[in-house]
Structures are given as C-alpha cells and as structure tokens.
XYZ file of C-alpha atoms in Angstrom:
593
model
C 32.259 9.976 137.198
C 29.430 7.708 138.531
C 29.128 3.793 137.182
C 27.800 0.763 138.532
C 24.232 1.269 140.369
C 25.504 4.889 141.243
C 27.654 3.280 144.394
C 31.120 3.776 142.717
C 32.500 7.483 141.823
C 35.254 8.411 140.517
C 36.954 11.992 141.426
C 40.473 13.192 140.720
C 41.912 14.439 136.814
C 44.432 11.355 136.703
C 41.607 8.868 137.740
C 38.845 9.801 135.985
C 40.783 9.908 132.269
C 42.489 6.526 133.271
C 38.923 5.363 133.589
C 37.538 6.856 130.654
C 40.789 5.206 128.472
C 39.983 1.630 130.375
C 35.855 2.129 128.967
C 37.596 3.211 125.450
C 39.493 0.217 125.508
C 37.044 -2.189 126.471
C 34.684 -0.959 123.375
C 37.616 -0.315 120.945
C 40.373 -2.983 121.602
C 41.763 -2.858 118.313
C 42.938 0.493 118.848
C 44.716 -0.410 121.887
C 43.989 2.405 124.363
C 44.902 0.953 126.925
C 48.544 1.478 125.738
C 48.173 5.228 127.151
C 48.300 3.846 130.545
C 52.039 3.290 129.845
C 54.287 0.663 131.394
C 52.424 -2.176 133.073
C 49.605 0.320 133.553
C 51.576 2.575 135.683
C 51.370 6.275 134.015
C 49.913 9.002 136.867
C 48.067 6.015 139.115
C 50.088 6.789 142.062
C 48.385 9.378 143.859
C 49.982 13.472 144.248
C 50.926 12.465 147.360
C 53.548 9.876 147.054
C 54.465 10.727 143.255
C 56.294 13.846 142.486
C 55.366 13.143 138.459
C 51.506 12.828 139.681
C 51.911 16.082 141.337
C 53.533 18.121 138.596
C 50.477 16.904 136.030
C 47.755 16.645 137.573
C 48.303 19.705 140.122
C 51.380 21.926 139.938
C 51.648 21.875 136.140
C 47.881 23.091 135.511
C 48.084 25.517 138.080
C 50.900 27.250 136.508
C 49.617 27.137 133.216
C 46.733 28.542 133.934
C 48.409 31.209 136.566
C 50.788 32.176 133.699
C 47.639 32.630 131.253
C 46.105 35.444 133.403
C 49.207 36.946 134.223
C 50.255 37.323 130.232
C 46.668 38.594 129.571
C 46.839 41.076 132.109
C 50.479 42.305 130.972
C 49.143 42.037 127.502
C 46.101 44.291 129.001
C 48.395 46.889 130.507
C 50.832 47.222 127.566
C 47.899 48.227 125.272
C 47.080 51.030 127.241
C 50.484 52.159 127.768
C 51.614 53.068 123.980
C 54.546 54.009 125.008
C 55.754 50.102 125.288
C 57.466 49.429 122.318
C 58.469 45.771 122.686
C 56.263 43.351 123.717
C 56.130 42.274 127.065
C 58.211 40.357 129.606
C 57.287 37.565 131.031
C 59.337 35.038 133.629
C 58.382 31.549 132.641
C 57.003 29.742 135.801
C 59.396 27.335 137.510
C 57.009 24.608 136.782
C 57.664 24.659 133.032
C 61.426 24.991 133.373
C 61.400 21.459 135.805
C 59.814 20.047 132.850
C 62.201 20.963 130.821
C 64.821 19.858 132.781
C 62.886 16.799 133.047
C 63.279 16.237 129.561
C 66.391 16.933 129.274
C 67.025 13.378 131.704
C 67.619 10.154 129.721
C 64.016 8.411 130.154
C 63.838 5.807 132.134
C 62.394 2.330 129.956
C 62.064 -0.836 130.904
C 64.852 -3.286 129.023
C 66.153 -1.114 127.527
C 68.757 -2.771 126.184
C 66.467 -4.872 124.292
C 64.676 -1.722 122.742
C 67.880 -0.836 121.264
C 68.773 -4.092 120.002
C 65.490 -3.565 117.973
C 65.311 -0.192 116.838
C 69.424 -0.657 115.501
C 68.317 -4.012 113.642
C 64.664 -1.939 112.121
C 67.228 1.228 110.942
C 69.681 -1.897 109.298
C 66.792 -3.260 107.267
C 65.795 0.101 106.243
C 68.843 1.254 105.205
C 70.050 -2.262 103.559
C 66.738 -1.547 101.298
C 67.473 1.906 100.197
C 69.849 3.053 97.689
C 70.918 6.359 99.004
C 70.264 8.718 101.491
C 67.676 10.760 99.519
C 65.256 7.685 99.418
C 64.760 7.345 103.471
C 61.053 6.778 104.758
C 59.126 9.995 105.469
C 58.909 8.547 109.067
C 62.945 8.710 109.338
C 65.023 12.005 109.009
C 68.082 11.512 108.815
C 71.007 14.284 110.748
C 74.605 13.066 109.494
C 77.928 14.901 109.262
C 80.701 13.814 107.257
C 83.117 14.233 110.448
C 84.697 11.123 109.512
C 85.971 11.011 113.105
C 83.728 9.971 115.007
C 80.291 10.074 112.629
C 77.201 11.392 114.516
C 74.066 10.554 113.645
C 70.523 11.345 114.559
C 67.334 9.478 113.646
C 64.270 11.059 114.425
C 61.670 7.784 114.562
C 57.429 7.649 115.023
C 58.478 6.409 118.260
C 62.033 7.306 119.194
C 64.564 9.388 118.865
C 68.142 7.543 118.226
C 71.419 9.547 118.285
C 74.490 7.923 117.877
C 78.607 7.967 117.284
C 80.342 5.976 114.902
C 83.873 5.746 113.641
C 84.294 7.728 110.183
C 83.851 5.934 107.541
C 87.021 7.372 105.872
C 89.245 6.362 108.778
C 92.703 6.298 106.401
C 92.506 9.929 105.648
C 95.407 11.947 107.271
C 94.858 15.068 106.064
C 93.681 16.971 109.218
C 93.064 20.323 107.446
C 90.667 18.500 105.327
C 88.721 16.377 108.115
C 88.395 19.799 109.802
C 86.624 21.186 106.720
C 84.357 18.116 106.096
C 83.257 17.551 109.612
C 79.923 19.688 109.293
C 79.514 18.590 105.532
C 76.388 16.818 104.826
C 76.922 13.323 103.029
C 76.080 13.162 98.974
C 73.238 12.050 98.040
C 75.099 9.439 95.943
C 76.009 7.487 99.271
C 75.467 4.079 99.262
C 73.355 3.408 102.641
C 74.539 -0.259 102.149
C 78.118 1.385 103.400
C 76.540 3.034 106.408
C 74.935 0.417 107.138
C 77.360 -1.843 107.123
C 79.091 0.321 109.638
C 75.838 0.310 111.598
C 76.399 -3.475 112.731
C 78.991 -2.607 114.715
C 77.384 -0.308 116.807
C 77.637 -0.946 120.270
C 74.569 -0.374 122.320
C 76.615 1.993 124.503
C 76.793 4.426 121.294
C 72.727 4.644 121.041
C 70.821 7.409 123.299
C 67.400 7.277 123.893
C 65.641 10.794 123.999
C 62.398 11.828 124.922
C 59.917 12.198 122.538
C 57.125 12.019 124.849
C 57.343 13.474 128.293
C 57.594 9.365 129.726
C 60.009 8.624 127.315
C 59.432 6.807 124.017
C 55.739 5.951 124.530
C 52.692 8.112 124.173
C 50.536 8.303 127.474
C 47.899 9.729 129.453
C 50.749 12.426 130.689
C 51.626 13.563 127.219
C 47.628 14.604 126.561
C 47.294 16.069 130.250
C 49.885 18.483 129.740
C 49.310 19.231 125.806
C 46.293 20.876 126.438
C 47.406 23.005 128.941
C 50.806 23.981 126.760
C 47.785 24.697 124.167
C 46.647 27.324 126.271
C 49.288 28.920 126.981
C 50.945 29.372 123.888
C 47.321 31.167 122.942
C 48.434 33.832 125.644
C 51.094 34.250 123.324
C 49.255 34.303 119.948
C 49.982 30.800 119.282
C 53.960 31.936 119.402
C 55.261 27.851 119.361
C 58.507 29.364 118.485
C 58.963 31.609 121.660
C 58.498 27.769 123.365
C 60.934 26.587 121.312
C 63.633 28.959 121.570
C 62.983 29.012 125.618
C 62.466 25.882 126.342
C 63.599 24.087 123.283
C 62.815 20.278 124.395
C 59.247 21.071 125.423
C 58.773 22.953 122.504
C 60.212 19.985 120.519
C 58.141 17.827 122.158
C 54.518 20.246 121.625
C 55.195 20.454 117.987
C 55.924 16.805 117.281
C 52.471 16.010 119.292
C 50.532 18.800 116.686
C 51.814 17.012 113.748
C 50.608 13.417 115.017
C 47.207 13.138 112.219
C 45.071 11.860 115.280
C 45.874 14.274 117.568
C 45.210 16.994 114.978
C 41.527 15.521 114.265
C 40.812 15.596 118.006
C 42.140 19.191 119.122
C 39.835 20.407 116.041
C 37.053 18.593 117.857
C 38.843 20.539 120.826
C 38.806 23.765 119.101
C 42.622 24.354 119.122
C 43.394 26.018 116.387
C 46.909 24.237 115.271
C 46.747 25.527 111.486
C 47.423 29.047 113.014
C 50.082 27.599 115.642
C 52.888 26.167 112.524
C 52.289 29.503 110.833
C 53.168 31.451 114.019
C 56.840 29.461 113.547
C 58.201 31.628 111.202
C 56.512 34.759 112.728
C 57.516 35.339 116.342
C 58.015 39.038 116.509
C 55.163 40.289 118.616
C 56.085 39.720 122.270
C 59.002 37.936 124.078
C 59.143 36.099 126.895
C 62.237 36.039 129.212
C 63.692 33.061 131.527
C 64.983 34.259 135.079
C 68.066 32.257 134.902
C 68.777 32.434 138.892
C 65.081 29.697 138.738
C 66.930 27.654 136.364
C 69.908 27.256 137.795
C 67.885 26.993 141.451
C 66.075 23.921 140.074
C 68.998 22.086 138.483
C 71.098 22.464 141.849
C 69.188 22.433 144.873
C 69.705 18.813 145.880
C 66.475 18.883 148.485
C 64.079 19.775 145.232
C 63.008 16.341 143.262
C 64.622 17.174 140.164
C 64.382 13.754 139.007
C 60.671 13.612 138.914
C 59.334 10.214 139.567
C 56.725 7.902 139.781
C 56.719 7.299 143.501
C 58.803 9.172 145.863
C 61.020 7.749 147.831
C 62.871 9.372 150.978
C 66.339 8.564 150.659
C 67.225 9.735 154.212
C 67.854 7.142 156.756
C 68.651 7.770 160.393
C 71.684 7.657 162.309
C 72.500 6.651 165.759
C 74.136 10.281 166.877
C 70.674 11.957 164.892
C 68.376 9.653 166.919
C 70.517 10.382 170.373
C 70.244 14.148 169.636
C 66.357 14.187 169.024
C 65.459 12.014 172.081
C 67.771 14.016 174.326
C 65.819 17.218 172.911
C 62.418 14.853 173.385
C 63.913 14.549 177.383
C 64.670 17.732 177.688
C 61.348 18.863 177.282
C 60.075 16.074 179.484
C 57.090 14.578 176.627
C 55.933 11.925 177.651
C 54.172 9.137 175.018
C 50.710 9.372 176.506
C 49.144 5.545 176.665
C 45.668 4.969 177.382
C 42.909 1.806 176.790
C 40.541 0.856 174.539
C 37.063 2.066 175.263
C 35.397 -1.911 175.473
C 39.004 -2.743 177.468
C 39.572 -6.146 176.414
C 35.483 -7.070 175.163
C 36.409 -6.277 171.454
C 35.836 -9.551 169.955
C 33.264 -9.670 166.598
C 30.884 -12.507 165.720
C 32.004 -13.636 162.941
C 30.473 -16.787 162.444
C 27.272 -15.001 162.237
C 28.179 -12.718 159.412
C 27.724 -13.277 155.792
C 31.446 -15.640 154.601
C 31.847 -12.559 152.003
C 32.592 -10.391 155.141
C 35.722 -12.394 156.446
C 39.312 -10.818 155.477
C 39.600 -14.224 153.653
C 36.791 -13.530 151.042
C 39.483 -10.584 150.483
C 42.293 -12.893 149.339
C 44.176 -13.004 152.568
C 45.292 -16.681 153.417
C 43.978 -17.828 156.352
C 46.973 -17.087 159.081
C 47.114 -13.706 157.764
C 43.417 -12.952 157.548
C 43.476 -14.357 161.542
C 45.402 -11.413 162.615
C 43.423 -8.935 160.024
C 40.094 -10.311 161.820
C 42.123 -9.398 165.605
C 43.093 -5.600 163.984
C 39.364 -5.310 162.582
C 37.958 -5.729 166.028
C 39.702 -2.975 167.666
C 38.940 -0.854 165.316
C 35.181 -2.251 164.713
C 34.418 -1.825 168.296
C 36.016 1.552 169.092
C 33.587 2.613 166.064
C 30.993 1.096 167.701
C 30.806 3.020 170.537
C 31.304 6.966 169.179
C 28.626 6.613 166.038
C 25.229 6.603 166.423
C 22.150 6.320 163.651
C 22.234 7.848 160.336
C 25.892 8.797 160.845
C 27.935 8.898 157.970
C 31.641 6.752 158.355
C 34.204 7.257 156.193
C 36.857 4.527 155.477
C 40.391 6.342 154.484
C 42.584 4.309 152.408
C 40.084 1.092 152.443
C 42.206 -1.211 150.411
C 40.046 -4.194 149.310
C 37.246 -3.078 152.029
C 38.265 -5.332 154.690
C 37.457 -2.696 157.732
C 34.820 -0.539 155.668
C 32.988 -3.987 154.690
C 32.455 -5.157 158.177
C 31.658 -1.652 159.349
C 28.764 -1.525 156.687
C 27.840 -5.124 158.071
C 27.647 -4.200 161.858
C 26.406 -1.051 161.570
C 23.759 -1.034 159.316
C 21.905 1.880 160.830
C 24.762 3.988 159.263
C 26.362 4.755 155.607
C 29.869 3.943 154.834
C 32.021 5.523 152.492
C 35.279 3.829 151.359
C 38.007 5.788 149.843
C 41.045 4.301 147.933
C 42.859 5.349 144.887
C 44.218 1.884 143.660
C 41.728 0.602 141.049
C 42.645 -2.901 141.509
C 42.009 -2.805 145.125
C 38.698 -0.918 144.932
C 37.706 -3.373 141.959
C 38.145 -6.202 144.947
C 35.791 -4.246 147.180
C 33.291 -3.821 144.514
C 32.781 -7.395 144.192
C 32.548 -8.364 147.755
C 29.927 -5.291 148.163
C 27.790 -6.688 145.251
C 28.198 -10.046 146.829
C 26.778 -9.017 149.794
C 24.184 -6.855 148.550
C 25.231 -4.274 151.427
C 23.233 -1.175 150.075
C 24.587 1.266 153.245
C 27.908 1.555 150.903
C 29.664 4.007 148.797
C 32.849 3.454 147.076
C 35.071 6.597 146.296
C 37.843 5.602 143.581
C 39.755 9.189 144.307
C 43.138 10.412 146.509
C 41.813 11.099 149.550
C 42.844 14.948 149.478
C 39.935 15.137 146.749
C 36.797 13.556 148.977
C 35.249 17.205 150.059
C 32.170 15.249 151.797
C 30.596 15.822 155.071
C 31.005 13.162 157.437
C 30.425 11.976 161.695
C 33.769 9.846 161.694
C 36.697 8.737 159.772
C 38.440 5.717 160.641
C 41.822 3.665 158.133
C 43.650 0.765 158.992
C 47.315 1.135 158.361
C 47.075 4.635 156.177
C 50.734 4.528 155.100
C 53.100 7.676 156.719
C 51.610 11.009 155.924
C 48.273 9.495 154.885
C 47.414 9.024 158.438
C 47.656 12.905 159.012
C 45.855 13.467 155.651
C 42.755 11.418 157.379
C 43.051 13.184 160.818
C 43.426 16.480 159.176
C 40.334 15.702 156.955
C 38.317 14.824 160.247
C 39.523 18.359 162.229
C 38.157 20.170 159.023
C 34.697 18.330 159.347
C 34.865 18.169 163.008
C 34.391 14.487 162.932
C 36.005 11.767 164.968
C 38.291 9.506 164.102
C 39.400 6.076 165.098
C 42.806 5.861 163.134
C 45.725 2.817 163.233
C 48.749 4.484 161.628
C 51.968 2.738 159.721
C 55.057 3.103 157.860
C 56.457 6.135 160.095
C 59.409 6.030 158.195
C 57.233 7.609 155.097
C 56.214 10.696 156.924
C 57.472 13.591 154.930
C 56.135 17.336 154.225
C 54.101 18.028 151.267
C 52.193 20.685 149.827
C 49.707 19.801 152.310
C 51.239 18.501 155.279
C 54.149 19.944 157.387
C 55.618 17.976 160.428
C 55.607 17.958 163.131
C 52.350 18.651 164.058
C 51.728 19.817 167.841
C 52.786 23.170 168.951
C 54.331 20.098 171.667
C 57.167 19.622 169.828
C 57.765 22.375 168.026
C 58.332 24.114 171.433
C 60.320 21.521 171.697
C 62.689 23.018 168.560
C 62.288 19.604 167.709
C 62.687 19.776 163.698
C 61.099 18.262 160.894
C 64.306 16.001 159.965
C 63.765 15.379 163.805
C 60.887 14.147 163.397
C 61.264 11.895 160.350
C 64.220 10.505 162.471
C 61.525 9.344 164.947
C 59.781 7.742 162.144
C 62.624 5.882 160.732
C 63.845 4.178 164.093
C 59.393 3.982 164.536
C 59.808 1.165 161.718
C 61.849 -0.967 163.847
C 59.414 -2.839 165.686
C 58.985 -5.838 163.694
C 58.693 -8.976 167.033
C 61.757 -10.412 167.986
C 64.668 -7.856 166.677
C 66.967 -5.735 169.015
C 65.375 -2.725 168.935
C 62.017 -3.401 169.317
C 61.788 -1.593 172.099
C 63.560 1.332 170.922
C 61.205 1.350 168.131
C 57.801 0.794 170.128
C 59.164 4.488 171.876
C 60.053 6.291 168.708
C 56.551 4.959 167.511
C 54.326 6.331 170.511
C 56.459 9.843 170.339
C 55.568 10.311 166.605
C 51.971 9.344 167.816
C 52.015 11.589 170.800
C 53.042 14.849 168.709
C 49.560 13.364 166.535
C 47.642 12.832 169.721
C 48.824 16.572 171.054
C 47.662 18.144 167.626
C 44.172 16.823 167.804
C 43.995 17.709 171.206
C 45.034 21.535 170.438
C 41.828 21.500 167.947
C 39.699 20.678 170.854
C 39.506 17.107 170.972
C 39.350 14.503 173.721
C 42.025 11.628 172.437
C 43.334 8.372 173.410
C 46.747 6.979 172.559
C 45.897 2.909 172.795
C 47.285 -0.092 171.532
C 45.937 -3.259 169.397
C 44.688 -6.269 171.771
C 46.429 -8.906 171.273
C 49.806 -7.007 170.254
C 50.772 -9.580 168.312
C 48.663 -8.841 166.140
C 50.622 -6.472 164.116
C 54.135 -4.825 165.014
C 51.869 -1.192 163.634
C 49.768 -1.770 166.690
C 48.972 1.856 167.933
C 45.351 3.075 168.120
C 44.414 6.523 168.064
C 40.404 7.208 169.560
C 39.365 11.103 169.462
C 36.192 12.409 169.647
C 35.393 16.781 169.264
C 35.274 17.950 172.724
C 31.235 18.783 172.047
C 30.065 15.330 172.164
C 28.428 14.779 175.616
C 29.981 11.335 176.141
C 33.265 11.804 174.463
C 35.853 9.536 175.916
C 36.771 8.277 179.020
C-alpha cells in the first residue's frame, strides 16, 4: 500500500488491514472502525517476531489453512478414483487449528474486568426485572437454565459476551434428595417469574461470572477475528462447507465461525466476498460425506509441552533468567575453547564528530521529541554510526535503516549523504508517523519510509545500518545484509531478548557451536549482557558477556566472507549498549582496516 507522495509503503497482512481500518475510520467515524483495532489499539501491531498471537494470524495460521486445503483436495482427488473407499476420507487436523482451539478454550484476558462484569450482571437485572417470564427474553439473550436447585447454572449467550454462572437454588428448603436428583436437568416453566431470578441475581458475586470467548480476543470483535474467518471459510469449502465436522472437532472454533456467519454485516460482506454461507447452515444438519479425524498424541503435545507458547500472547516474553552456576558453566565452556571477544576501532578513530549546527534544526534528535540531555547522547551514538557509514557507501548507493524508530539515524543519513537513497524500516505506526513529519519538514526527497516487519522488506540494497535493533532484530538486519551481500554498520541491544524463532536459531558461528556451547548458553550470555547499566557491580561482568554474544555475531559474518570489526561507541558513556559492529563483503577493494 503506497500513500503520501509515493514515499511511505506499507507491506505486511497485519499492517496493511490496520491501515486500511484507520482510512475507514477517518471517512466513516460513526461506524467506529477503529474499534477493530481492539484494546488501546493493540490487536496484531506487534510484529511476528516478538508476538506469538501475530505469528499464529498473520503467518502460521494461513499457512496451515491453506496447506490443509490442498492436502483435503488431493485426498478428496485420490478417493474418487479409488471406488473402493467407502467412507470419506481421513484427515489429521493441523496443529495450528488445535492451538487455537486450545486458545479458546483460555479465559480471555480483558482489561477491568471486574468492571465489565459489574455491567453486564446489572444490563441482565434490568432485562429480566422487565420481563414477565422466561419465554419473553430478547432475541439477543438465550437463556441455558437447569432447575438443579443446588447450585443453579446459568448461561447467557450476549451480542457481545458470553456469561455463565452458579447460583444457589432457588428452592433451597427442599430435602427431598431423590427429587433434586430428578429436577436437576429440568428446564424451568415458562410460568417463572424472572422477577424471582432476578432477585437472586443481585447476589451474585463477581467470582460466580465467567467470561468466554466469543471472539478469538475475547469479548470484542477485531482485526484477528476477520483474518482468520476467511481462512476457516476456506477450509470448511475443502469439506463441502461441513461447519458441523468443525464443530464436533473443534467445538469452540466452530462455535466461534458460526456465531461470526450469523452477524447481518458480516453476512452482506462475505456475499460481496463470494462465500457462500446460505449453503454452510444447511451443511449443519448434513455432515455425512467425509470425516475428519484429530491425532490426539498433537493435542495432548500442545496442551503439555511447557517450552511451546500455549498461552498465545501479544508480545512474548522470555521468562528464563540466568543463574550464577548457568553463567559459571557457559564461560568455563567459553575458556575452554579459548574465544576471545575480538575488539577493534572505529574506522575515523576518534574524528567522528557531525556538524550539526549546519544542518537543518528538523535534523537534531530533539526535533524527534528527545529532551535535550537525552538527545545529547543520541547526537554522540548518531556520529559513530553516521561516520562509519560515511566511509563504506559511495554514490547512488542505496542505505537501509533497520528498525528506524522516529528516523533519528536514517534522517541524518539522508541529510549527509545526499548523493545516496535511504530507506527506513519500522513497524510501529506511531513512530514512523514521527518520521514522516520531520521528512516532510525537511523536504529530504532521497527518502523512503517502509511501514512493514523487517522480515517482509525483500529490496536490494549496498548497506544496512539500526541503532539499538532490540535482541534478535539485530541478527534479522545482519542476516538480511548476508542475503543481499551488503554491509552493515549495526549497534545491537537488549541481549537478554535474543531467542530462536522461525527464522533465527542461536548461536550463530560455527565458533561456538564447536564450542557445544548451547542455545540456553547463549541466551545466558545475553541475560548477564544486560547488566551493564554505569555504576552497578557487574558492569564489568556484563561488558564481557556483551562482547562474547557479539563475537559469536562478528564470527558468523566473518564465515560468509566478510571483513568485520568488533568496536565500541566514542565516548562510552554514551550508552551502556555501546558495541559497534563494521563489516564490509570481502569483494570490496578497500574493505576495512
């Protein structure tokens, strides 16, 4: 998606539709749109990176939908040449599906709470106050009760929740067992006064009301919920439009599907579409053709294993933190090896100052929001990285800023360098919408702003460069330079986040994996990496847990034939993350010194 003058694009599934909801907002308020972007904004806008719920939508979800698709079709294929097949075909749901299920299954997690059950007790009170007996409830409301006086269950089934609850029987002086056995699964008269029930209902303690899922968030319809309907969509027309094989399989995304094809508004736009819903209620009652089987070793795999994110969220967290015996153990393994952290200097040595009080005010850190003591140090990290730029690039070269926040480094890169075009990438919209303005401020025209993960820029580029690309994003960007054999000039942080993903496995160097030295290993490094902050005990300790974790980066580069520097930040004080990392392919004439 291109806007502005054609110098902002936007790339990625997740960022693209929040976009398009933001534009559909803007020209629609009334209808609220914006209300699809969930809590405070915050539905799928971390990227698949750092959020496993990102990940399952926008990537692993799709996939498997669509991998499951061909696979049915081509079972499908082979069962109607083989007559002799007599029923239906088997299929293993994919594992993907079944952690949305279990997903599901999870209490949701809304904000206050508390406060949203306050509300939706005190709504079913006035309803119920209004009505004279069961029979007369809103079309909006079905009621589930059972005359088990002891305790009474109830479900309510809401536009916009789904209540279940426990109360005391409302026939609590009856003693004849026998009898309360026989009435517990007996559905109330219709002659019941609600007023009763409801009367009963002001005692409920908030403790006795359950929240359930009736979107895959939680009680809200957003972006996530239309993302993965579609894709359900197609997959049930693998199946003939079979909702009840969904159902009986994986009852609370099934639950979930049909409530979503009975919403009027969604039904007017999958006709626009072209789903074919009419067809997919009729299919309920018909489910004969084929069946579909779940390997229940996956299911029990997923609920169990403790090192699989079962409890999908927003942004991922590592919840393992480092020991003092763990740390020995990997630096006696780091000394037994004999790796050394490999320091080297900057390639202007200490002439890496920047005139700024000949550039355009827009360009200082400060038109960025920084205060001023902050944006001093931001100006001394922008130098070393300016500079270090300075000398690899030459004309027409294309730079790539990784991670570029509100533009600080790509903005002054554009500025100095005008002889080449810089391309910022960052996935936070408010940060990029910061850059934006300073860029149209300045007029720069050598600039390109990417609003996309970085995993998704594909572009051909002469050198990538971030400032502070948080844990594995740093070996995102020098991975994404290798594959365009570019050079980088890269200032990593947050060690402590490193962590394998689907693209990234640590550590890096055939170095230290000689070395048996583990990926735990590794992200114990990290953790004691963080612990450099000025003036604390183990500074020091830190700074060499920091330049190992950069040497196993420095040795990978280096094994894909590049010439690399390990440096540090001048002054240091300018940032406890003060490592530099200069590498330029092994082709260049120059390279490094």
């Amino acid at each position: 998606m291109v806007s502005g003058e054609g110098n902002l694009i936007r790339s990625g599934l997740c960022s693209v539709l929040r976009q398009i909801i933001c534009i559909a907002h803007n020209c629609y308020p009334s209808e609220s749109y914006n209300d699809l972007l969930g809590f405070r904004g915050g539905s799928l806008k971390a990227c698949a990176e750092v959020s496993s719920w990102t990940k399952l939508c926008e990537l692993e979800f799709p996939e498997a939908m669509m991998t499951a698709i061909q696979e049915i079709r081509s079972l499908r294929a082979k069962a109607d040449l083989d007559k002799t097949e007599k029923h239906g075909i088997t299929y293993t749901l994919p594992k993907e599906a079944i952690l949305l299920e279990s997903h599901m299954h999870q209490p949701p997690r809304i904000h206050n709470d508390d406060k949203m059950k306050r509300y939706l007790i005190q709504c079913l009170i006035n309803n119920w106050s209004n009505e004279e007996d069961i029979s007369k409830l809103e079309n909006n409301v079905c009621a589930k009760l059972c005359q088990g006086y002891n305790p009474l269950v109830g479900e309510m089934i809401q536009s916009h929740a789904i209540i279940r609850f426990r109360l005391e029987g409302l026939n609590e002086n009856t003693d004849n067992q026998s009898e309360l056995q026989q009435n517990r699964n007996k559905p109330f008269d219709d002659d019941l006064l609600l007023a009763q029930l409801a009367e009963k209902m002001k005692k409920m303690k908030l403790d006795d009301v359950v929240l359930d899922h009736l979107y895959v968030e939680g009680i809200e319809m957003t972006i996530a919920d239309l993302i993965l309907f579609i894709f359900v969509y197609h997959f049930l027309e693998s199946v003939d439009l079979q909702l009840g094989l969904l159902i009986t399989h994986l009852p609370k995304l099934g639950a979930w599907f049909q409530h979503m094809s009975n919403m009027p508004r969604m039904q007017v736009a999958a006709s626009e579409y072209g789903c074919n819903l009419d067809d997919l209620c009729l299919t309920l009652e018909n489910d004969n053709h084929s069946s579909l089987l779940i390997n229940n070793f996956a299911l029990s795999e997923i609920a169990e294993d403790d090192n699989k994110e079962s409890e999908l969220q927003r942004r991922t967290r590592s919840k393992y933190r480092a020991l003092k015996p763990e740390l020995a153990k990997v630096l006696k393994l780091i000394k037994t090896a004999d790796i050394q952290p490999k320091g080297g200097e900057h390639p202007c040595g200490t002439n890496i100052e920047l005139p700024w009080s000949t550039l355009p005010a827009a360009v200082h850190p400060q038109e960025g929001g920084l205060p001023a003591k902050r944006a001093l140090k931001k100006c001394q990290q922008l130098e070393n990285i300016v500079t270090a730029v300075k000398e690899i690039v030459t004309k027409g070269q294309i730079i790539v800023d990784f991670c570029s926040g509100g533009g600080h480094l790509g903005i002054t890169l554009a500025s100095l360098i005008p002889y080449c075009q810089v391309y910022l990438i960052e996935n936070k919209e408010e940060s990029l919408h910061i850059a934006k303005s300073r860029v149209d401020k300045l007029g720069l025209k050598n600039i390109t702003l990417y609003q996309c993960n970085l995993g998704y820029f594909h572009g051909k580029f002469d050198l990538g460069t971030c400032l502070h690309a948080c844990g594995v994003a740093t070996d995102m960007v020098l991975q994404k330079c290798i594959n365009s054999e570019a050079a980088f000039v890269v200032c990593p942080c947050c060690y402590g986040a490193v962590q394998n993903t689907h693209l990234i496995t640590y550590p890096r160097s055939q170095l230290f994996q000689a070395a048996n030295i583990s990926d735990m290993d590794l992200l114990t490094l990290g953790h004691a990496a963080d612990q450099t902050e000025f003036k604390i005990a183990l500074a020091e300790q830190g700074r060499y847990c920091m330049n190992l974790v950069d040497t196993d980066r420095l040795a990978y580069t280096e094994e894909k034939g590049y010439d690399v520097i390990l440096c540090s930040l001048q002054p240091l004080t300018c940032t406890p993350k003060n490592n530099l990392l200069i590498g330029t392919p092994k082709y260049i004439k120059n390279g490094l010194s």
